[in-house]
Short mmCIF file of C-alpha atoms in Angstrom, two decimals:
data_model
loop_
_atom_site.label_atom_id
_atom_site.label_comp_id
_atom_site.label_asym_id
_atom_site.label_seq_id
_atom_site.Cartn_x
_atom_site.Cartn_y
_atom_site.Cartn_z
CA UNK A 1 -22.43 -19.30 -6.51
CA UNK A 2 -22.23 -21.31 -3.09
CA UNK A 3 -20.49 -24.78 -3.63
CA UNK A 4 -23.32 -26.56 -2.60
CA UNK A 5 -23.78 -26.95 -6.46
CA UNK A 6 -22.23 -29.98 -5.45
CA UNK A 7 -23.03 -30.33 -2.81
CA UNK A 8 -20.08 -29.79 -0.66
CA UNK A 9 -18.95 -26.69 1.97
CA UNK A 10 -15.64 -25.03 1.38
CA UNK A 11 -14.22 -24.16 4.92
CA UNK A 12 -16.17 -22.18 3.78
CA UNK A 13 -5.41 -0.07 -10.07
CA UNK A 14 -4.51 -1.89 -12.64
CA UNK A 15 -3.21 0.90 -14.93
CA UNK A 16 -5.03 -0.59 -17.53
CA UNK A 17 -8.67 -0.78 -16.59
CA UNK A 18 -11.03 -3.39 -18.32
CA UNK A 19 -14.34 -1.00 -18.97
CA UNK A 20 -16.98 -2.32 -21.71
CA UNK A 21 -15.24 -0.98 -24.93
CA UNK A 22 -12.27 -2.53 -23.97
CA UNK A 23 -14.00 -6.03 -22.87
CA UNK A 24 -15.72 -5.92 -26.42
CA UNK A 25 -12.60 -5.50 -28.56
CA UNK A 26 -11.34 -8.49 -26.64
CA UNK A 27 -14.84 -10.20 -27.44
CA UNK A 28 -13.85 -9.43 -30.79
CA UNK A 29 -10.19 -10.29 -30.56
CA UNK A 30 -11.28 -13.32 -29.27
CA UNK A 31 -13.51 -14.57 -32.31
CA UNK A 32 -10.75 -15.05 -34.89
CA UNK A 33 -10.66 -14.66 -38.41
CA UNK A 34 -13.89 -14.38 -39.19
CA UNK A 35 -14.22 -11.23 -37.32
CA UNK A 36 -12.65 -9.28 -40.45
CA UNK A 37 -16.15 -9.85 -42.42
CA UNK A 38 -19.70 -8.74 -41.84
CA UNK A 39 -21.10 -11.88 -39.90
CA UNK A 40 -21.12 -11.60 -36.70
CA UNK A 41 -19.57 -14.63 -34.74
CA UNK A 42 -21.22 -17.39 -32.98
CA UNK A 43 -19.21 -17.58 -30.49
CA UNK A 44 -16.96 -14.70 -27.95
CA UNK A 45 -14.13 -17.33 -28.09
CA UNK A 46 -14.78 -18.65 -24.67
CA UNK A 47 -12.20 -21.89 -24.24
CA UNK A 48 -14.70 -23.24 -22.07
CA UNK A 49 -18.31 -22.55 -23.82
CA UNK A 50 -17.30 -21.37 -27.58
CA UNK A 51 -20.89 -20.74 -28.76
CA UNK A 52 -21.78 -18.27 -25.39
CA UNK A 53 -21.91 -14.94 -26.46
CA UNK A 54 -21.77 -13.27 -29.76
CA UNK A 55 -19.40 -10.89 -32.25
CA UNK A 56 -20.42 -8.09 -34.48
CA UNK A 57 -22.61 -6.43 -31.49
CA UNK A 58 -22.91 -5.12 -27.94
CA UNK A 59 -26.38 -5.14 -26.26
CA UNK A 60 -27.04 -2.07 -24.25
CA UNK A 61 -30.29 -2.90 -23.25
CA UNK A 62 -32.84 -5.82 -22.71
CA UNK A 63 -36.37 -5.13 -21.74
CA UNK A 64 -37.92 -7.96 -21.17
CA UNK A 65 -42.14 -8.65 -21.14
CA UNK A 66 -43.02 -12.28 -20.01
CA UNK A 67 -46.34 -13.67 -18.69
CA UNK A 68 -45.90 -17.58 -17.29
CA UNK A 69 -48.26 -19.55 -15.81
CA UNK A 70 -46.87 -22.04 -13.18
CA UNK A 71 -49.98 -24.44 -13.61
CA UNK A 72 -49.15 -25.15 -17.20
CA UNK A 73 -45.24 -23.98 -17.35
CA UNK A 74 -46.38 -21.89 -20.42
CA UNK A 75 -43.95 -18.83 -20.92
CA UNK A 76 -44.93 -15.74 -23.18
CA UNK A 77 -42.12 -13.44 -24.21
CA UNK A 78 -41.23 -10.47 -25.84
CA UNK A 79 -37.36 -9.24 -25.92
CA UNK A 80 -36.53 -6.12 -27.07
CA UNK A 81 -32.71 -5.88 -27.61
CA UNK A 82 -30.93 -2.47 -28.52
CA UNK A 83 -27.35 -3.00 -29.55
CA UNK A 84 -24.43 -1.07 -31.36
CA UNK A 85 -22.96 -2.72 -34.06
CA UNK A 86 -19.32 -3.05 -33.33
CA UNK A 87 -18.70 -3.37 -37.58
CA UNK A 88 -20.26 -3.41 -40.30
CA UNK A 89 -22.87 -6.53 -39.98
CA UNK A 90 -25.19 -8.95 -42.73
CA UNK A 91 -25.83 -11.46 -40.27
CA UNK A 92 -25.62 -12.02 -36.79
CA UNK A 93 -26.04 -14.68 -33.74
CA UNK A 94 -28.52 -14.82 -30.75
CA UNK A 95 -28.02 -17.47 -28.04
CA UNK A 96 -31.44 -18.39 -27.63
CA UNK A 97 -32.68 -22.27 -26.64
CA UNK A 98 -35.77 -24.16 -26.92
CA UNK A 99 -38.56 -21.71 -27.11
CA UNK A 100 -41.18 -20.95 -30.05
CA UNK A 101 -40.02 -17.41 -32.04
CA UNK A 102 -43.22 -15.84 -33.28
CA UNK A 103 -41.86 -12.97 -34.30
CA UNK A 104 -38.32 -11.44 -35.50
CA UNK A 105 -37.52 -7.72 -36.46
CA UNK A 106 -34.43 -5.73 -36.73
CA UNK A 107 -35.89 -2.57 -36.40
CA UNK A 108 -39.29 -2.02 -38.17
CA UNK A 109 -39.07 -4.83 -40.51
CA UNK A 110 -39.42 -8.25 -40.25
CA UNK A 111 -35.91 -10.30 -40.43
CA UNK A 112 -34.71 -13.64 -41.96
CA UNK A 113 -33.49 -16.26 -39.35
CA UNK A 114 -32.95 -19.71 -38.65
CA UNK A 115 -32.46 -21.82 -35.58
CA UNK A 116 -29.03 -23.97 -35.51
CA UNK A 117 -28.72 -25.25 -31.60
CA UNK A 118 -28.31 -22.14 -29.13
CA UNK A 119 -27.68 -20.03 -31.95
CA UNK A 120 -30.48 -18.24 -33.02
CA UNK A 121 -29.16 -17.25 -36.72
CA UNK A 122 -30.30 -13.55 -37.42
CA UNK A 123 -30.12 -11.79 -41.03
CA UNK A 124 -31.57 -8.29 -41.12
CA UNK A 125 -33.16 -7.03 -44.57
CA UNK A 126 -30.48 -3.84 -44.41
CA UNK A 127 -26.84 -4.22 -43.43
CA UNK A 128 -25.61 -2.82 -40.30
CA UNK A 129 -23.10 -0.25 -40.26
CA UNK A 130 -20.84 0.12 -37.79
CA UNK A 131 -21.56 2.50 -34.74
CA UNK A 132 -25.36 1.63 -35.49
CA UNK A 133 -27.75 1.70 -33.10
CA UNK A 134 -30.60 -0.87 -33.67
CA UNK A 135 -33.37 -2.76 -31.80
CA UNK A 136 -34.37 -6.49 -31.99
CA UNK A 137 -37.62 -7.45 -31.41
CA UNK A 138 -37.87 -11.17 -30.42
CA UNK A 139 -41.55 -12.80 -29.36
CA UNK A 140 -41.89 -16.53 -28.62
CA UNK A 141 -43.49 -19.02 -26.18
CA UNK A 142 -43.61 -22.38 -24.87
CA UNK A 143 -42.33 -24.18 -22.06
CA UNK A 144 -38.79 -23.39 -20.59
CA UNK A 145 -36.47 -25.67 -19.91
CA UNK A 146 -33.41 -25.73 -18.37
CA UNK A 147 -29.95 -27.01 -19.79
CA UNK A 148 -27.20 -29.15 -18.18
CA UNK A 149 -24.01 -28.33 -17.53
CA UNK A 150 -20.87 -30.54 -17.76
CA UNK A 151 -20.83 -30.96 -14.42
CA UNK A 152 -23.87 -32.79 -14.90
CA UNK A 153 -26.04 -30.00 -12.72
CA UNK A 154 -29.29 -27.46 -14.11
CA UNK A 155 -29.42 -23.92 -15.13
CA UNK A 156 -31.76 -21.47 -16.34
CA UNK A 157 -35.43 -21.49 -16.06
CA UNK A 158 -35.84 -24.58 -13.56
CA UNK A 159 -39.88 -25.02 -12.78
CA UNK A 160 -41.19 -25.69 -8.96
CA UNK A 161 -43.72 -26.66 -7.41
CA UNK A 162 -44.89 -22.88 -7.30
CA UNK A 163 -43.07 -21.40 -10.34
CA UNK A 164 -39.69 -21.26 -11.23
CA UNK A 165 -36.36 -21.11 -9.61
CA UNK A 166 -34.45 -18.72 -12.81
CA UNK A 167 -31.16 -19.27 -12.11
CA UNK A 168 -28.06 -18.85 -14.91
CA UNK A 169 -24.51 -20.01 -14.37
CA UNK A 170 -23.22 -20.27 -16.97
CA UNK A 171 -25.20 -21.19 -19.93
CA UNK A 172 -29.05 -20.59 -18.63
CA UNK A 173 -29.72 -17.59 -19.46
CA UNK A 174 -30.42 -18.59 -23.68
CA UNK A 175 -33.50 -20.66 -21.96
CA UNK A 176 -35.75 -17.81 -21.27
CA UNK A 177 -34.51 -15.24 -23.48
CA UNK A 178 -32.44 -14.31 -26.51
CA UNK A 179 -29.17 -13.01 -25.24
CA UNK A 180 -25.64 -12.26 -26.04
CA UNK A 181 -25.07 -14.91 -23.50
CA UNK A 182 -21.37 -14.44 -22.21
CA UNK A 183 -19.61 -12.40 -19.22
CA UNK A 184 -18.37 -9.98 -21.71
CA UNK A 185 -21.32 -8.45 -22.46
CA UNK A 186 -23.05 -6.39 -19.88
CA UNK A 187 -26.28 -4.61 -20.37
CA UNK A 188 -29.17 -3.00 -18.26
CA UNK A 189 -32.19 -4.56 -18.31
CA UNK A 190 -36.37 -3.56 -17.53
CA UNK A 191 -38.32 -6.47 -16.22
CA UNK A 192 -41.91 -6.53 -16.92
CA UNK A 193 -43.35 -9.64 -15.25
CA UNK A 194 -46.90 -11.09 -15.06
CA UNK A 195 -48.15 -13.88 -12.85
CA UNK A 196 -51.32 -15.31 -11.68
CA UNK A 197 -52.35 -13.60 -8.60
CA UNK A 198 -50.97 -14.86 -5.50
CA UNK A 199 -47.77 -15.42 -7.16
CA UNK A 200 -45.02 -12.99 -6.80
CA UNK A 201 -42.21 -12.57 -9.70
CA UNK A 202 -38.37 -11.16 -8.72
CA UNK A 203 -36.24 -9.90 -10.91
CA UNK A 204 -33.06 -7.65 -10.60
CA UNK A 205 -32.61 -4.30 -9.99
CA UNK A 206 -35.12 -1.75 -8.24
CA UNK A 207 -38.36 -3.06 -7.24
CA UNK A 208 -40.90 -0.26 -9.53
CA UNK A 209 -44.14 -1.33 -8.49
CA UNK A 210 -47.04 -3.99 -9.70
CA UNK A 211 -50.55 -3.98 -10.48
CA UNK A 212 -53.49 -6.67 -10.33
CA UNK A 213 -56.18 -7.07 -12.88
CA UNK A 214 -58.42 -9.78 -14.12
CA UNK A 215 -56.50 -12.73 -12.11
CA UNK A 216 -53.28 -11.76 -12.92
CA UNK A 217 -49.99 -9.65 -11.23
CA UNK A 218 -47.87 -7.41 -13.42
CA UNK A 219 -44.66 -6.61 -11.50
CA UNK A 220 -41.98 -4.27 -13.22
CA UNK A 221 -38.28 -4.09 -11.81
CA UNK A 222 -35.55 -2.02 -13.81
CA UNK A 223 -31.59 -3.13 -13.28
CA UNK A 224 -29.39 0.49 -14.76
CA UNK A 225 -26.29 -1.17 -13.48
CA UNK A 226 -24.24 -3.50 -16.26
CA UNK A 227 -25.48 -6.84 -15.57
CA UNK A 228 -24.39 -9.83 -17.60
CA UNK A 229 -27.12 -12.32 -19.09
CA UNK A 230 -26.02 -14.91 -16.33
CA UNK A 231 -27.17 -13.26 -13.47
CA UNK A 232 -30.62 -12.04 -14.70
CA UNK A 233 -33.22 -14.00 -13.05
CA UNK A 234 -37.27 -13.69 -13.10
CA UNK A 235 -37.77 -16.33 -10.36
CA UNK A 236 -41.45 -16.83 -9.66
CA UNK A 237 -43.22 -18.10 -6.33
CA UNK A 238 -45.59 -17.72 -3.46
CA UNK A 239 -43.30 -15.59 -1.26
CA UNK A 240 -43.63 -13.94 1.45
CA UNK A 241 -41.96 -9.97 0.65
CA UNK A 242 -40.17 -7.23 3.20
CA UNK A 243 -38.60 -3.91 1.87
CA UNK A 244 -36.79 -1.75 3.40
CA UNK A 245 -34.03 0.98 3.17
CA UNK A 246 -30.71 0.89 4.56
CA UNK A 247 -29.11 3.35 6.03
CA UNK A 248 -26.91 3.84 3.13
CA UNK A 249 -29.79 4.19 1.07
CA UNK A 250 -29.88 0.90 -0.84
CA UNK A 251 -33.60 -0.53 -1.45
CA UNK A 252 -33.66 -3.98 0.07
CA UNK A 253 -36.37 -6.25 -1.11
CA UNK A 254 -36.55 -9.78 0.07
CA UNK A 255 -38.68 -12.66 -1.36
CA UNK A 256 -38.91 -15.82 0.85
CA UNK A 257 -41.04 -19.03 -0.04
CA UNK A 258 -43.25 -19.22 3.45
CA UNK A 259 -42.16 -23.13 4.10
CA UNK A 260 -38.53 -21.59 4.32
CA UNK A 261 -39.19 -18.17 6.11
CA UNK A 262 -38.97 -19.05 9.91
CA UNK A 263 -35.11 -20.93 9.08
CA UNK A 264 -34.02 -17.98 6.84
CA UNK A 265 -35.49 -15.06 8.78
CA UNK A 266 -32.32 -14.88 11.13
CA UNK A 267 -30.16 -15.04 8.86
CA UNK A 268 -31.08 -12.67 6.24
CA UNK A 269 -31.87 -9.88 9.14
CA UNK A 270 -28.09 -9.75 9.26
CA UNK A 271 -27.81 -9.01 5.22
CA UNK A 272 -27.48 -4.79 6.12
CA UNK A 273 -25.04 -5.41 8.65
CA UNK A 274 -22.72 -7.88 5.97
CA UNK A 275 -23.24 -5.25 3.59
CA UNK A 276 -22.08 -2.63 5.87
CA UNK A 277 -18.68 -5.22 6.99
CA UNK A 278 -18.25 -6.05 3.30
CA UNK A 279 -18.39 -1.99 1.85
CA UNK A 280 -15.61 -1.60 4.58
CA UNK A 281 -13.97 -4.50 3.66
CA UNK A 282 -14.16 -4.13 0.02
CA UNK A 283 -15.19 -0.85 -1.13
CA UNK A 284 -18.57 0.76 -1.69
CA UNK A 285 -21.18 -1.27 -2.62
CA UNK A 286 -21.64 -1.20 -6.36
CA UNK A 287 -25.73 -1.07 -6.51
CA UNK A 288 -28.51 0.67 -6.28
CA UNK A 289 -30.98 -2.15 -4.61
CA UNK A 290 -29.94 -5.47 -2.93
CA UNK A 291 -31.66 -8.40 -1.29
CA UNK A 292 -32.90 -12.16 -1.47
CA UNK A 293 -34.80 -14.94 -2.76
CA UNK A 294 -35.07 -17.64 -0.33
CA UNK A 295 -37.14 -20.74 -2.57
CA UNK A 296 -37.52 -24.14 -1.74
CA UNK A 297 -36.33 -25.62 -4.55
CA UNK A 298 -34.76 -29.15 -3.69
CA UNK A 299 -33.59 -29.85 -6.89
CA UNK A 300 -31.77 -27.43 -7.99
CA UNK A 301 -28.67 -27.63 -5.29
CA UNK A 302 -26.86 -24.31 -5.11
CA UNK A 303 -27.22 -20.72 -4.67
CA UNK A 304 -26.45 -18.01 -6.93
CA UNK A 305 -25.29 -14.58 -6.61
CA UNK A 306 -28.06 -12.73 -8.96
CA UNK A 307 -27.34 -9.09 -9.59
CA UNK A 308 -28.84 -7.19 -6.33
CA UNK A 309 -30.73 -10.38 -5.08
CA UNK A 310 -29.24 -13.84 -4.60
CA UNK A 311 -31.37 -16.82 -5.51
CA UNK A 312 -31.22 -19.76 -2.65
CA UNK A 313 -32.45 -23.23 -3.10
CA UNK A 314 -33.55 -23.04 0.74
CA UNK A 315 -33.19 -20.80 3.66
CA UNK A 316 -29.07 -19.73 3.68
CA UNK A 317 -26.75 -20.04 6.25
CA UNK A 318 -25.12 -16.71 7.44
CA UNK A 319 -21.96 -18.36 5.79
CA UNK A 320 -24.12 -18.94 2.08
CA UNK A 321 -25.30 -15.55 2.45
CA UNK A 322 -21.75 -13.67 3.08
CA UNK A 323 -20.72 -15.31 0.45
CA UNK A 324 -23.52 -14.81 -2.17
CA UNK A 325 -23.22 -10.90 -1.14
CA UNK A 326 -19.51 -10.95 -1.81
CA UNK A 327 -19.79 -12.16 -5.50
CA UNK A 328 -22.26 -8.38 -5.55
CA UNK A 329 -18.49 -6.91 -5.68
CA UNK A 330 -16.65 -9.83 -7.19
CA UNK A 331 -18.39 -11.51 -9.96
CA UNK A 332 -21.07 -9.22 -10.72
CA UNK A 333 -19.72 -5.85 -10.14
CA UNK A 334 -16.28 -7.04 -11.53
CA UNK A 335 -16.53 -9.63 -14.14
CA UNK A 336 -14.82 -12.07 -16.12
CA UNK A 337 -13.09 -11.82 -19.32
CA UNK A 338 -13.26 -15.98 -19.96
CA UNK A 339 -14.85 -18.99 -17.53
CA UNK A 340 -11.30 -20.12 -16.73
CA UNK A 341 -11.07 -17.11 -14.74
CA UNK A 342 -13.91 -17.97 -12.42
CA UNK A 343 -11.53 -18.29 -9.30
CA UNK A 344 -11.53 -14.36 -9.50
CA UNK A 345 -15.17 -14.88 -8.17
CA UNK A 346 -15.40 -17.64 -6.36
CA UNK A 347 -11.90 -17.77 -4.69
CA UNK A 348 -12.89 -14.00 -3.40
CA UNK A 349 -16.00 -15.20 -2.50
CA UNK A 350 -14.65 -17.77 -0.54
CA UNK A 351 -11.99 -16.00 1.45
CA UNK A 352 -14.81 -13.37 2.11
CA UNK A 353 -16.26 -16.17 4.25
CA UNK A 354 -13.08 -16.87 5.85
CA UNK A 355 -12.57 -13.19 6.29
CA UNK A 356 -16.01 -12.78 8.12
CA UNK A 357 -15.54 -15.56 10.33
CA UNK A 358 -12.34 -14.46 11.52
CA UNK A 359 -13.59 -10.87 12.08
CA UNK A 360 -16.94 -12.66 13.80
CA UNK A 361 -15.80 -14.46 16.47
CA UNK A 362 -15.45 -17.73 14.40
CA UNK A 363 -12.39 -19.45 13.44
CA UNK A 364 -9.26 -17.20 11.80
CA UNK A 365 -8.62 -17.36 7.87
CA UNK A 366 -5.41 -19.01 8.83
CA UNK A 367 -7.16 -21.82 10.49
CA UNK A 368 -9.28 -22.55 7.74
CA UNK A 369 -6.32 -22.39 5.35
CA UNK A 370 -4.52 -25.22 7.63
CA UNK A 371 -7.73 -27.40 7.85
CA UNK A 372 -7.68 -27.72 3.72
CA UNK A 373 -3.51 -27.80 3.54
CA UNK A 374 -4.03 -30.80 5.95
CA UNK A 375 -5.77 -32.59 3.20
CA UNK A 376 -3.50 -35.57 1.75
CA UNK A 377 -2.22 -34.64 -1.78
CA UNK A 378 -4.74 -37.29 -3.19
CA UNK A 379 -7.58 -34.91 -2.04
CA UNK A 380 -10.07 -33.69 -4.84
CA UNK A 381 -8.96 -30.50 -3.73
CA UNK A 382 -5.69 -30.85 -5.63
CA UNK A 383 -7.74 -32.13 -8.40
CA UNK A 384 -6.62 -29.37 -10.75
CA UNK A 385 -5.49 -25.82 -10.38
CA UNK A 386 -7.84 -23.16 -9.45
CA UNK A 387 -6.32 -21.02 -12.39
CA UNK A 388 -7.18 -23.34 -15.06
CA UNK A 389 -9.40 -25.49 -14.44
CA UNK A 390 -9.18 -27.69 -17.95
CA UNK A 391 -13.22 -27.45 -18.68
CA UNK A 392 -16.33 -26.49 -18.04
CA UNK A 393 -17.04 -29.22 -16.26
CA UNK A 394 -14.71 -28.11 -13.56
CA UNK A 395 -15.77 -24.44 -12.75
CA UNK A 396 -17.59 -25.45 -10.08
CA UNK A 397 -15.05 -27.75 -8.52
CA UNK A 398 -13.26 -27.79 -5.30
CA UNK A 399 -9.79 -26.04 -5.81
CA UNK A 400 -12.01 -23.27 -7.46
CA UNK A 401 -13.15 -22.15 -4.36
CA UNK A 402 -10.92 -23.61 -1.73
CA UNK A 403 -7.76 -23.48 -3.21
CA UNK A 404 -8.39 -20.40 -4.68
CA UNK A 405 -9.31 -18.98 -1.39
CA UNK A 406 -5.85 -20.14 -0.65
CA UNK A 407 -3.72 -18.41 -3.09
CA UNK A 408 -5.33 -15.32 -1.80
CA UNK A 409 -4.46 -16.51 1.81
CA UNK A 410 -0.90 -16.71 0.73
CA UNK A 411 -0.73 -13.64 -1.23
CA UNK A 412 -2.46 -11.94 2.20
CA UNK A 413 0.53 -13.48 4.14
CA UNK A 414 3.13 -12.41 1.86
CA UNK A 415 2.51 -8.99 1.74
CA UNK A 416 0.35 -8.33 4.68
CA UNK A 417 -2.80 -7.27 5.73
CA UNK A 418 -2.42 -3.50 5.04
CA UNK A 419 -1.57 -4.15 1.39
CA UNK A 420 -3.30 -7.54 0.60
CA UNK A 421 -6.87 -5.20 2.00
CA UNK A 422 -5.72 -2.21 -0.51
CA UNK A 423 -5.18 -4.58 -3.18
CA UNK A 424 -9.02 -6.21 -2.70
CA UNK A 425 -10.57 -2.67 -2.51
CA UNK A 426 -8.28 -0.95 -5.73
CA UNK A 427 -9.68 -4.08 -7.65
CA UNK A 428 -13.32 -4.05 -6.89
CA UNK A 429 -12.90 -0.08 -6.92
CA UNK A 430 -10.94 0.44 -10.20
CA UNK A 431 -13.11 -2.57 -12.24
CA UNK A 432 -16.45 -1.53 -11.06
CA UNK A 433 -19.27 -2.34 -13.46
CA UNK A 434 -16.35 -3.30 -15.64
CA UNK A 435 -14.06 -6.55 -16.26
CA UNK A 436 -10.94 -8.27 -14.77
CA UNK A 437 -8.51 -10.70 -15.67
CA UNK A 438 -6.27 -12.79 -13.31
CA UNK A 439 -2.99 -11.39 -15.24
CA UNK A 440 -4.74 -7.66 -14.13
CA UNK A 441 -5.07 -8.99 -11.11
CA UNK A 442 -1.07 -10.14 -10.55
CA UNK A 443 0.01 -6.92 -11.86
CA UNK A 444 -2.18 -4.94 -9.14
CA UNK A 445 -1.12 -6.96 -6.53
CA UNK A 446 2.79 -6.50 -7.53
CA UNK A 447 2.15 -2.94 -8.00
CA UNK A 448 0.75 -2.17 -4.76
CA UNK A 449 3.06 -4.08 -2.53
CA UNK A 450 6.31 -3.73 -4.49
CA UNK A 451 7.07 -7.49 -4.50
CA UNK A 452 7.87 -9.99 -7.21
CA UNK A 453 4.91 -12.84 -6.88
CA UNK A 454 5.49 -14.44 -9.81
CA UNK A 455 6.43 -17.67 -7.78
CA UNK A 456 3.30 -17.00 -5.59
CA UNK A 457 0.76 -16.85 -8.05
CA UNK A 458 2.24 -19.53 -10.36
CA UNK A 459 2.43 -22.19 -7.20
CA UNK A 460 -1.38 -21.41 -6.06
CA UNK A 461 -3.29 -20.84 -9.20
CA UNK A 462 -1.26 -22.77 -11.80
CA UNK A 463 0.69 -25.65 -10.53
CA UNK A 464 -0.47 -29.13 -10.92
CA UNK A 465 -1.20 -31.03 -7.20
CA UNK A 466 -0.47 -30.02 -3.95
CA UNK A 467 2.15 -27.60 -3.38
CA UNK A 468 4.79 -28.88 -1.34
CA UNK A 469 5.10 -25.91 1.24
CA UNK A 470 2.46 -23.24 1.98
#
């Protein structure tokens, strides 16, 4: 996600590898005491957001059927979740927000439930054992809304003047769809979308195909890639489409609302060629399909990097756009164990900007470190460290992205550019559609240069205020 969430511009192998097994018995770890019986917890024991996600389950799948009608903002839906029981379960948790359920099965057969906030309270009419494969059938309608975040700003399904801007991070994902709603969880979805004609609906993934009959547009999109809840999207418009192939074979589709088209179209004709700099950069790039959604949505504030296809508020600088296809490796490829890691996305993120600009003609990474260090101590980018933020209401704050651009400055610095590139590449290459953790992190970058940054990392991510030297 760019900064402009707030609306502000940043200057601008581990031996251990976290795959999904392992991220789930930490999802489990995480829930406490209660994950010894046969409920499943309402929580993954986020610090930040304790009810996102879920315990007793991972989803391996969503397919997902809505129809919405922008006139009205009426949403029809049908989810159809199949999960593996990670224990034996009687009862288990959605996170699902706002919307009319019309129907409920586990299986076959019609289920028990109950709403209690985002928790959408699930008990099946036959236990689940462990190892068990099952399906959950979820319809329900209405009109979507989105949530707020701490930091005061909107997520999820967030209506327009056209049709929706569907954007996630972090919670938003519970208002158009029953999820296990936390970074833990990673699933691959189907999309099947339906629209009025004229009206074009996005999702993740590969582009399959659409159809038009009696008034309406059915467009189906299919993401095989894990993808966590946050980053699905369904955004819905008038836009205007291109598709095309890259040379490396990965199915570009882009989707830009016509008022925004002439100030975006320079800008994303350069997306193949950051691609290209960015798989040098930072490794192969993890997906099958890639792109953009340029909307004009002027209140929403922010970008976000959507699996495959980025969601702007407006037409993106090349500067938004480097950075939105940087999370693609770091953030969506690799992805968080807890929120109060989220400076493993959007510190990488950052320094990917500083890292094009320097390799562009623009100013040097070390310039753009001096312009923030130059900032007096009282600065709100001292606020708090990158590496724990405090709250969720901080995620999306300043040292998050500057500062933790920083720390990766100074860990560059310290061991070099040889090294500090090996490092970024082993840990987009060695977590791919996996997990990381900033303690992974520290050990990799030890590891591969042979140094001791214990001070480093401690001084950049962790330390209260502005450190006295860089």
């Amino acid at each position: 996600m760019t900064q402009a969430r707030r609306r502000t511009t940043v200057l601008r192998r581990e031996a251990v590898i976290v795959t999904v097994p392992v991220a789930l018995a930490a999802l489990l770890a995480a829930a406490g005491p209660a994950a010894a019986g046969t409920i499943g917890t309402s929580g993954a024991g986020d610090p930040y957001f304790p009810l996102a996600g879920n315990g007793g389950y991972h989803v391996e799948h969503y397919g997902l059927t809505l129809g919405y009608d922008p006139a009205s903002r009426h949403l029809d839906g049908k989810a159809v979740l199949t999960a593996r029981a990670t224990r034996k379960l009687t009862r288990f948790d959605l996170d699902f927000k706002g919307l009319k359920i019309t129907g409920l099965k586990v299986g076959r057969t019609e289920a028990e439930y109950r709403r209690s906030g985002q928790e959408l309270v699930v008990t099946p009419r036959h236990t689940l054992h462990k190892g068990q494969i099952f399906k959950v059938t979820v319809t329900y309608k209405g009109t979507p809304k989105p949530v707020t975040d701490p930091d005061g700003s909107l997520d999820g399904w967030i209506p327009t003047d056209d049709g929706a801007f569907v954007a996630g991070e972090p919670q938003g994902a519970m208002t158009w769809f029953p999820a296990n709603n936390h970074p833990l969880d990673k699933s691959s979805y189907d999309f099947t979308l339906t629209v009025p004609k004229g009206r074009t609906a996005v999702a993740n993934g590969v582009y399959l195909g659409s159809r038009t009959a009696h008034g309406e547009t059915t467009f189906r999109w299919r993401q095989r890639e894990p993808m966590a809840a946050y980053l699905a999207t369904a955004t819905v418009g008038k836009f205007k489409v291109e598709q095309y192939t890259t040379a490396d074979g990965v199915q570009v589709y882009n989707a830009v609302d016509p008022r925004e088209a002439t100030a975006a179209a320079p800008v994303l004709k350069k997306l193949p060629s950051v691609l290209k700099w960015e798989s040098r950069v930072f490794g192969p790039y993890p997906f099958r399909a890639a792109g953009s959604i340029v909307d004009r949505a002027p209140d929403v504030g922010y970008a976000l990097e959507t699996q495959t296809r980025p969601v702007y508020d407006s037409a993106p600088d090349l500067s938004t756009l480097v950075h939105e296809s940087a999370h693609q490796w770091f953030g969506d490829s690799v992805s968080l164990t807890s929120w109060k890691d989220i400076w493993l996305n959007e510190g990488f993120a950052t320094y990917a900007e500083w890292l094009y600009s320097e390799q562009h003609g623009g100013d040097s990474a070390q310039k753009s470190f001096d312009a923030l260090y130059a900032r007096p101590a009282a600065d709100d980018l001292w606020a708090f460290p990158p590496g724990d933020p405090g709250s969720g209401a901080n995620i999306f704050g300043t040292p998050v992205y500057a500062r933790g651009a920083m720390a990766l400055h100074e860990l560059r610095t310290a061991v070099g550019d040889q090294v500090f590139y090996r490092i970024l590449r082993s840990w987009a290459t060695a977590h791919r559609g996996g997990h990381g953790t900033t303690a992974q992190f520290v050990r990799l970058a030890e590891r591969e240069s042979g140094k001791d940054l214990d001070s480093l990392f401690q001084t950049w991510l962790y330390s209260a205020g502005k450190p006295n030297t860089p």
